[in-house]
mmCIF file of C-alpha atoms in Angstrom:
data_model
loop_
_atom_site.group_PDB
_atom_site.id
_atom_site.type_symbol
_atom_site.label_atom_id
_atom_site.label_comp_id
_atom_site.label_asym_id
_atom_site.label_seq_id
_atom_site.Cartn_x
_atom_site.Cartn_y
_atom_site.Cartn_z
ATOM 1 C CA MET A 1 29.289 -6.121 21.903
ATOM 2 C CA ASN A 2 32.123 -6.913 19.569
ATOM 3 C CA GLU A 3 34.895 -5.013 17.901
ATOM 4 C CA ASN A 4 33.318 -4.890 14.438
ATOM 5 C CA ASN A 5 30.580 -2.524 15.686
ATOM 6 C CA ASN A 6 27.765 -5.117 15.685
ATOM 7 C CA ILE A 7 25.936 -5.879 18.911
ATOM 8 C CA THR A 8 23.829 -8.596 17.241
ATOM 9 C CA ASP A 9 24.543 -11.365 14.723
ATOM 10 C CA LYS A 10 22.582 -13.341 12.120
ATOM 11 C CA GLU A 11 21.606 -15.990 14.647
ATOM 12 C CA PHE A 12 19.965 -13.301 16.781
ATOM 13 C CA TRP A 13 17.886 -12.094 13.803
ATOM 14 C CA ASP A 14 17.015 -15.636 12.680
ATOM 15 C CA ASN A 15 15.509 -16.210 16.099
ATOM 16 C CA TYR A 16 13.898 -12.770 16.173
ATOM 17 C CA TRP A 17 12.006 -13.097 12.873
ATOM 18 C CA ARG A 18 10.965 -16.664 13.608
ATOM 19 C CA ASN A 19 8.546 -15.285 16.214
ATOM 20 C CA TYR A 20 6.936 -12.687 13.938
ATOM 21 C CA GLN A 21 3.990 -12.823 11.566
ATOM 22 C CA TYR A 22 4.267 -10.377 8.667
ATOM 23 C CA ASP A 23 1.211 -10.226 6.490
ATOM 24 C CA LYS A 24 -0.353 -6.775 6.690
ATOM 25 C CA ILE A 25 0.724 -3.292 5.687
ATOM 26 C CA PRO A 26 0.005 -0.991 8.647
ATOM 27 C CA GLN A 27 -2.842 1.482 8.334
ATOM 28 C CA LYS A 28 -1.264 3.786 10.909
ATOM 29 C CA VAL A 29 2.368 4.437 11.760
ATOM 30 C CA VAL A 30 3.872 6.227 14.736
ATOM 31 C CA PHE A 31 5.741 8.615 12.390
ATOM 32 C CA GLU A 32 2.622 9.743 10.487
ATOM 33 C CA LYS A 33 3.311 13.436 11.153
ATOM 34 C CA PHE A 34 6.408 13.214 8.930
ATOM 35 C CA MET A 35 4.623 11.634 5.962
ATOM 36 C CA PRO A 36 3.436 14.856 4.226
ATOM 37 C CA LYS A 37 7.118 15.816 3.846
ATOM 38 C CA LEU A 38 8.450 12.372 3.035
ATOM 39 C CA THR A 39 5.939 11.557 0.302
ATOM 40 C CA ARG A 40 7.327 14.374 -1.846
ATOM 41 C CA GLY A 41 10.160 11.995 -2.723
ATOM 42 C CA ILE A 42 10.174 9.426 -5.515
ATOM 43 C CA SER A 43 12.746 6.933 -4.174
ATOM 44 C CA PHE A 44 12.926 5.237 -0.771
ATOM 45 C CA ILE A 45 15.346 2.915 0.996
ATOM 46 C CA GLU A 46 14.966 1.318 4.399
ATOM 47 C CA ILE A 47 18.122 0.185 6.165
ATOM 48 C CA GLY A 48 17.483 -3.085 7.963
ATOM 49 C CA GLY A 49 14.180 -3.249 6.109
ATOM 50 C CA PHE A 50 13.301 -6.947 5.983
ATOM 51 C CA PRO A 51 10.551 -8.098 5.498
ATOM 52 C CA GLY A 52 9.497 -4.894 3.678
ATOM 53 C CA VAL A 53 6.506 -3.740 5.716
ATOM 54 C CA TYR A 54 7.482 -0.065 5.722
ATOM 55 C CA ALA A 55 8.652 -0.173 2.098
ATOM 56 C CA ALA A 56 5.167 -1.397 1.190
ATOM 57 C CA TYR A 57 3.639 1.336 3.338
ATOM 58 C CA PHE A 58 5.611 4.046 1.520
ATOM 59 C CA TYR A 59 4.681 2.446 -1.805
ATOM 60 C CA GLN A 60 1.006 2.692 -0.922
ATOM 61 C CA ARG A 61 1.540 6.332 0.025
ATOM 62 C CA GLY A 62 2.843 7.147 -3.447
ATOM 63 C CA ILE A 63 6.579 6.420 -3.563
ATOM 64 C CA ARG A 64 6.910 3.805 -6.280
ATOM 65 C CA ASP A 65 10.674 3.187 -6.113
ATOM 66 C CA VAL A 66 11.107 1.326 -2.803
ATOM 67 C CA THR A 67 14.095 -0.702 -1.641
ATOM 68 C CA ILE A 68 15.071 -2.634 1.472
ATOM 69 C CA LEU A 69 18.672 -3.304 2.474
ATOM 70 C CA ASP A 70 19.357 -6.003 5.051
ATOM 71 C CA PHE A 71 21.845 -8.767 5.778
ATOM 72 C CA HIS A 72 18.864 -10.995 6.605
ATOM 73 C CA ILE A 73 16.509 -11.154 3.611
ATOM 74 C CA ASN A 74 14.315 -14.112 2.710
ATOM 75 C CA LYS A 75 13.020 -13.112 -0.729
ATOM 76 C CA GLU A 76 10.346 -15.797 -0.674
ATOM 77 C CA ILE A 77 8.823 -14.145 2.381
ATOM 78 C CA VAL A 78 9.053 -10.694 0.750
ATOM 79 C CA ARG A 79 7.344 -11.909 -2.439
ATOM 80 C CA ASN A 80 4.638 -13.662 -0.436
ATOM 81 C CA PHE A 81 4.112 -10.459 1.545
ATOM 82 C CA GLU A 82 3.611 -8.583 -1.749
ATOM 83 C CA LYS A 83 1.123 -11.211 -2.934
ATOM 84 C CA ILE A 84 -0.921 -11.104 0.274
ATOM 85 C CA ASN A 85 -1.190 -7.318 -0.021
ATOM 86 C CA ASP A 86 -1.934 -7.234 -3.774
ATOM 87 C CA LEU A 87 1.314 -5.517 -4.667
ATOM 88 C CA PRO A 88 2.903 -6.172 -8.067
ATOM 89 C CA GLU A 89 5.617 -8.818 -7.812
ATOM 90 C CA SER A 90 9.089 -7.353 -7.156
ATOM 91 C CA THR A 91 7.627 -4.017 -6.045
ATOM 92 C CA ILE A 92 10.008 -4.216 -3.082
ATOM 93 C CA GLN A 93 13.568 -4.191 -4.397
ATOM 94 C CA CYS A 94 15.907 -6.217 -2.199
ATOM 95 C CA ILE A 95 19.576 -5.603 -1.466
ATOM 96 C CA ASP A 96 20.848 -8.571 0.541
ATOM 97 C CA LYS A 97 24.032 -7.112 1.960
ATOM 98 C CA ASP A 98 25.752 -6.006 5.141
ATOM 99 C CA PHE A 99 25.099 -2.263 5.476
ATOM 100 C CA PHE A 100 28.716 -1.663 6.485
ATOM 101 C CA ALA A 101 29.993 -3.296 3.308
ATOM 102 C CA PHE A 102 27.507 -1.438 1.108
ATOM 103 C CA SER A 103 28.180 1.508 -1.163
ATOM 104 C CA SER A 104 25.900 2.928 -3.811
ATOM 105 C CA GLU A 105 26.113 5.447 -6.619
ATOM 106 C CA LYS A 106 22.346 5.694 -6.436
ATOM 107 C CA LYS A 107 21.082 8.149 -3.844
ATOM 108 C CA TYR A 108 17.598 8.188 -2.339
ATOM 109 C CA ASP A 109 14.994 10.868 -1.642
ATOM 110 C CA VAL A 110 13.967 9.125 1.586
ATOM 111 C CA VAL A 111 16.448 7.219 3.750
ATOM 112 C CA PHE A 112 14.648 5.469 6.577
ATOM 113 C CA SER A 113 15.345 3.029 9.370
ATOM 114 C CA SER A 114 13.383 1.849 12.362
ATOM 115 C CA GLY A 115 14.899 -0.133 15.194
ATOM 116 C CA PHE A 116 18.288 -0.337 13.492
ATOM 117 C CA ILE A 117 20.959 2.106 14.638
ATOM 118 C CA GLU A 118 20.707 1.115 18.314
ATOM 119 C CA HIS A 119 22.125 -2.339 17.513
ATOM 120 C CA PHE A 120 25.604 -0.926 16.887
ATOM 121 C CA GLU A 121 28.373 0.525 19.027
ATOM 122 C CA ASP A 122 29.298 3.550 16.907
ATOM 123 C CA THR A 123 26.070 5.525 16.574
ATOM 124 C CA ARG A 124 27.598 8.395 14.637
ATOM 125 C CA ASP A 125 29.108 6.086 12.042
ATOM 126 C CA VAL A 126 25.766 4.338 11.457
ATOM 127 C CA ILE A 127 23.932 7.656 11.051
ATOM 128 C CA ALA A 128 26.670 9.003 8.767
ATOM 129 C CA ARG A 129 26.163 6.003 6.466
ATOM 130 C CA HIS A 130 22.451 6.859 6.304
ATOM 131 C CA VAL A 131 23.315 10.468 5.430
ATOM 132 C CA ASP A 132 25.669 9.298 2.647
ATOM 133 C CA LEU A 133 22.691 7.725 0.854
ATOM 134 C CA LEU A 134 20.682 10.972 0.665
ATOM 135 C CA SER A 135 19.965 12.518 -2.721
ATOM 136 C CA GLU A 136 20.401 16.254 -3.301
ATOM 137 C CA LYS A 137 16.925 16.845 -1.878
ATOM 138 C CA GLY A 138 16.924 13.778 0.345
ATOM 139 C CA GLN A 139 15.211 13.421 3.691
ATOM 140 C CA LEU A 140 16.283 11.281 6.621
ATOM 141 C CA LEU A 141 13.983 9.641 9.169
ATOM 142 C CA ILE A 142 15.356 7.343 11.867
ATOM 143 C CA ILE A 143 13.116 5.750 14.498
ATOM 144 C CA ILE A 144 14.718 4.378 17.677
ATOM 145 C CA PRO A 145 12.986 2.611 20.575
ATOM 146 C CA ASN A 146 13.320 4.320 23.943
ATOM 147 C CA PHE A 147 14.562 1.886 26.589
ATOM 148 C CA LEU A 148 15.721 4.542 29.040
ATOM 149 C CA GLY A 149 12.344 4.764 30.772
ATOM 150 C CA LEU A 150 9.657 2.386 31.990
ATOM 151 C CA ASN A 151 9.794 0.196 28.894
ATOM 152 C CA GLY A 152 13.497 -0.366 29.429
ATOM 153 C CA GLU A 153 12.884 -1.492 32.992
ATOM 154 C CA LEU A 154 10.355 -3.983 31.657
ATOM 155 C CA GLN A 155 12.974 -5.358 29.246
ATOM 156 C CA ARG A 156 15.577 -5.465 32.002
ATOM 157 C CA LYS A 157 13.349 -7.613 34.214
ATOM 158 C CA TYR A 158 11.812 -9.981 31.647
ATOM 159 C CA ASP A 159 13.998 -9.929 28.524
ATOM 160 C CA ARG A 160 17.574 -9.041 29.385
ATOM 161 C CA GLU A 161 18.770 -10.687 26.150
ATOM 162 C CA ASN A 162 16.757 -8.178 24.119
ATOM 163 C CA LEU A 163 17.934 -5.237 26.220
ATOM 164 C CA ASP A 164 21.571 -6.279 25.824
ATOM 165 C CA ALA A 165 21.096 -6.289 22.036
ATOM 166 C CA HIS A 166 20.647 -2.499 22.190
ATOM 167 C CA ASN A 167 23.127 0.341 22.646
ATOM 168 C CA LEU A 168 21.389 2.463 25.285
ATOM 169 C CA GLN A 169 23.725 5.391 24.615
ATOM 170 C CA SER A 170 22.062 5.758 21.205
ATOM 171 C CA MET A 171 18.782 6.553 22.968
ATOM 172 C CA LYS A 172 20.049 9.709 24.689
ATOM 173 C CA ILE A 173 18.496 12.803 23.121
ATOM 174 C CA SER A 174 21.456 15.073 23.927
ATOM 175 C CA TYR A 175 23.911 12.593 22.388
ATOM 176 C CA LEU A 176 21.835 12.261 19.211
ATOM 177 C CA LYS A 177 21.506 16.038 18.868
ATOM 178 C CA GLU A 178 25.273 16.393 19.177
ATOM 179 C CA ILE A 179 25.759 13.847 16.400
ATOM 180 C CA MET A 180 23.187 15.444 14.098
ATOM 181 C CA CYS A 181 24.778 18.874 14.507
ATOM 182 C CA SER A 182 27.967 17.486 12.966
ATOM 183 C CA PHE A 183 26.307 17.018 9.549
ATOM 184 C CA ASN A 184 25.490 19.691 6.999
ATOM 185 C CA LEU A 185 21.732 19.119 7.160
ATOM 186 C CA TYR A 186 18.654 21.297 7.598
ATOM 187 C CA ASP A 187 15.428 21.183 9.650
ATOM 188 C CA VAL A 188 17.080 18.811 12.100
ATOM 189 C CA SER A 189 14.843 17.515 14.872
ATOM 190 C CA VAL A 190 15.511 14.911 17.564
ATOM 191 C CA ASP A 191 12.588 14.264 19.874
ATOM 192 C CA TYR A 192 10.474 11.677 21.638
ATOM 193 C CA LEU A 193 7.664 10.214 19.586
ATOM 194 C CA GLY A 194 4.439 8.338 20.165
ATOM 195 C CA LYS A 195 1.872 7.828 22.886
ATOM 196 C CA PRO A 196 3.014 5.840 25.937
ATOM 197 C CA MET A 197 3.393 2.169 25.083
ATOM 198 C CA LEU A 198 4.986 -0.874 26.685
ATOM 199 C CA TRP A 199 5.828 -4.175 24.997
ATOM 200 C CA LEU A 200 7.652 -7.479 25.144
ATOM 201 C CA GLU A 201 8.876 -9.254 22.026
ATOM 202 C CA PRO A 202 6.539 -12.091 20.876
ATOM 203 C CA LYS A 203 8.717 -14.921 22.162
ATOM 204 C CA PRO A 204 7.000 -18.141 23.318
ATOM 205 C CA GLU A 205 8.123 -17.575 26.908
ATOM 206 C CA HIS A 206 6.369 -14.189 26.925
ATOM 207 C CA ARG A 207 2.959 -15.497 25.847
ATOM 208 C CA LYS A 208 1.309 -15.082 29.259
ATOM 209 C CA ARG A 209 3.225 -11.952 30.265
ATOM 210 C CA ARG A 210 2.312 -10.078 27.074
ATOM 211 C CA LYS A 211 -1.360 -10.063 28.074
ATOM 212 C CA TRP A 212 -0.805 -8.089 31.255
ATOM 213 C CA VAL A 213 1.889 -5.954 29.608
ATOM 214 C CA LYS A 214 -0.721 -4.990 27.000
ATOM 215 C CA MET A 215 -3.133 -4.018 29.794
ATOM 216 C CA LEU A 216 -0.381 -1.990 31.470
ATOM 217 C CA SER A 217 0.314 -0.310 28.140
ATOM 218 C CA TYR A 218 -3.340 0.732 27.814
ATOM 219 C CA ALA A 219 -3.164 2.189 31.318
ATOM 220 C CA ALA A 220 0.005 4.139 30.449
ATOM 221 C CA LYS A 221 -1.842 5.824 27.581
ATOM 222 C CA LEU A 222 -3.925 7.644 30.205
ATOM 223 C CA PHE A 223 -0.792 9.703 30.920
ATOM 224 C CA PRO A 224 0.106 11.117 27.477
ATOM 225 C CA VAL A 225 3.201 12.975 28.663
ATOM 226 C CA LYS A 226 6.052 13.074 26.158
ATOM 227 C CA GLY A 227 9.445 12.300 27.626
ATOM 228 C CA LYS A 228 12.031 9.735 28.613
ATOM 229 C CA LEU A 229 9.850 7.889 31.128
ATOM 230 C CA LEU A 230 6.917 6.881 28.930
ATOM 231 C CA SER A 231 7.523 7.790 25.265
ATOM 232 C CA PRO A 232 8.104 4.578 23.279
ATOM 233 C CA TYR A 233 10.268 6.015 20.494
ATOM 234 C CA ILE A 234 12.730 8.695 19.449
ATOM 235 C CA ALA A 235 12.582 10.200 15.963
ATOM 236 C CA ILE A 236 15.451 11.844 14.102
ATOM 237 C CA TYR A 237 14.442 13.916 11.069
ATOM 238 C CA ALA A 238 16.640 16.003 8.777
ATOM 239 C CA ARG A 239 16.893 17.020 5.136
ATOM 240 C CA LYS A 240 19.668 17.898 2.705
#
């Protein structure tokens, strides 16, 4: 962790995305229960949104003005992703910029991030910058992985590098609630999300392990108890 708030750097993300295949828009998302509210908006931005999978998902659900902001954007990959999924070229607007050096007069009806805020030291500052992008009727949805339970122990044993790239403090429900109470927002909720799930990142060294981790994940779904031990994600929702 360094003094400029970042826990990760561009080299980390170059290596991260090298192991991923991005060709399909998901049919289901873990935050589906929020979609009836979110799709009332007409503009969307995802912070840390490369390669544009969720932007494309929101586009398919009716929000036509979709943008991704990331300091790691390969536009060729984004355009190819659009082509594969029969989206008009340049559907996904790209802002290739460091979030902490970004300011915008344009405000958005939906401000979204998934797997982003936990990569920084100052959680409140990162959330506050999300809030600053909300339009007058804007809605905020932030998804954070939960590494304070069984999934975190899995990372600790087999992928310490990945675990160390996360600020575990940002995964504490009480801490997040305290932060969210400091903003002038409505309908604030901070809660665990999703059926039990375990995973390892698709790195070459995990190829064999991921098979039994997937089996263990299926077994965990037999115990659909929401909480720190087994829930895979945390969701923060609020509106202006």
